[in-house]
């Protein structure tokens, strides 16, 4: 949490599991540098950042990304979105978002 008690820092991670090592086919909208948004309970965008690739991949074809939103105004809950509009918004309460962050995965 930042020094201002009316603002928080929210972090998270996203794993994308591809079907082969030659690309992520249906997940091409999620990559290093993809814009990510954080909205409050009313749907208003309160922070924007980018995904950063945390690992280059492995034999399981999983790519891991991390993100951090800093100086976010406090809200009752937050919604995270990255990628195309079909991805939707993933919601978490203030306490869960602040204390545990967002942990997301695409693919199987």
Coordinates of C-alpha atoms in Angstrom, one line a residue:
X1 CA 0.0 0.0 0.0
X2 CA 1.3 3.5 -0.8
X3 CA 1.9 6.2 1.8
X4 CA -1.5 7.7 1.0
X5 CA -4.1 5.6 2.8
X6 CA -6.7 6.5 0.2
X7 CA -4.6 4.7 -2.5
X8 CA -3.4 1.1 -2.9
X9 CA -1.0 -0.9 -5.1
X10 CA -2.4 -4.0 -6.8
X11 CA -0.3 -6.6 -8.5
X12 CA -0.9 -9.9 -10.2
X13 CA 0.1 -12.6 -12.6
X14 CA -1.3 -14.2 -15.7
X15 CA -0.3 -17.5 -17.2
X16 CA -1.1 -18.3 -20.8
X17 CA -0.8 -22.0 -21.8
X18 CA -0.4 -22.5 -25.5
X19 CA -1.1 -25.7 -27.5
X20 CA 2.4 -25.6 -29.1
X21 CA 5.7 -23.8 -28.9
X22 CA 5.1 -22.1 -32.2
X23 CA 2.7 -19.5 -30.9
X24 CA -0.4 -19.0 -28.8
X25 CA -3.0 -19.1 -31.6
X26 CA -6.2 -17.9 -29.9
X27 CA -4.2 -16.0 -27.3
X28 CA -2.3 -13.6 -29.6
X29 CA -4.1 -10.6 -27.9
X30 CA -2.1 -11.4 -24.6
X31 CA 1.6 -10.8 -24.9
X32 CA 4.4 -8.7 -23.4
X33 CA 3.3 -5.1 -23.4
X34 CA -0.5 -5.8 -23.6
X35 CA -2.4 -3.0 -22.0
X36 CA -4.3 -4.0 -18.8
X37 CA -6.9 -2.0 -17.1
X38 CA -8.3 -1.9 -13.6
X39 CA -11.9 -0.6 -13.0
X40 CA -13.8 0.2 -9.8
X41 CA -17.2 -1.2 -8.9
X42 CA -18.9 1.3 -11.1
X43 CA -16.9 0.2 -14.1
X44 CA -14.8 3.4 -14.2
X45 CA -11.1 2.8 -15.2
X46 CA -9.0 3.7 -12.2
X47 CA -5.6 2.5 -13.4
X48 CA -3.8 1.3 -16.6
X49 CA -0.6 -0.7 -16.9
X50 CA 1.0 -3.3 -19.2
X51 CA 1.7 -7.0 -18.9
X52 CA 5.4 -7.8 -18.6
X53 CA 6.6 -11.3 -19.5
X54 CA 8.1 -12.9 -16.4
X55 CA 9.3 -16.1 -18.0
X56 CA 10.2 -16.9 -21.6
X57 CA 8.2 -20.1 -21.6
X58 CA 9.0 -23.7 -21.0
X59 CA 8.4 -27.2 -22.5
X60 CA 4.8 -26.9 -21.3
X61 CA 4.4 -23.9 -23.5
X62 CA 3.3 -21.6 -20.7
X63 CA 4.1 -17.9 -20.8
X64 CA 3.9 -16.0 -17.5
X65 CA 3.2 -12.3 -17.3
X66 CA 3.1 -9.9 -14.3
X67 CA 1.5 -6.5 -13.7
X68 CA 1.3 -3.8 -11.1
X69 CA -1.1 -0.9 -10.7
X70 CA 0.3 1.8 -8.4
X71 CA -1.4 4.7 -6.7
X72 CA -4.9 3.2 -7.2
X73 CA -7.8 5.0 -5.5
X74 CA -9.5 2.8 -3.0
X75 CA -12.7 1.1 -4.1
X76 CA -15.0 -1.6 -2.7
X77 CA -13.9 -4.0 -5.5
X78 CA -11.9 -4.0 -8.6
X79 CA -12.1 -5.6 -12.0
X80 CA -9.1 -6.6 -14.1
X81 CA -9.1 -6.8 -17.9
X82 CA -6.3 -7.6 -20.4
X83 CA -6.6 -8.6 -24.1
X84 CA -9.5 -8.4 -26.4
X85 CA -13.1 -7.5 -25.3
X86 CA -14.1 -11.2 -25.3
X87 CA -11.9 -11.8 -22.3
X88 CA -14.2 -10.0 -19.9
X89 CA -13.5 -8.6 -16.5
X90 CA -12.3 -10.6 -13.5
X91 CA -13.5 -9.1 -10.1
X92 CA -12.0 -9.1 -6.6
X93 CA -12.8 -7.3 -3.4
X94 CA -10.5 -4.5 -2.2
X95 CA -9.0 -6.8 0.5
X96 CA -8.4 -9.7 -1.9
X97 CA -7.0 -7.5 -4.6
X98 CA -4.7 -5.6 -2.2
X99 CA -3.6 -8.6 -0.1
X100 CA -3.5 -11.5 -2.7
X101 CA -3.5 -9.7 -6.1
X102 CA -5.0 -11.1 -9.2
X103 CA -3.9 -14.6 -10.4
X104 CA -5.3 -15.5 -13.8
X105 CA -4.8 -18.2 -16.4
X106 CA -5.7 -18.8 -20.0
X107 CA -5.6 -22.2 -21.8
X108 CA -5.4 -25.5 -20.2

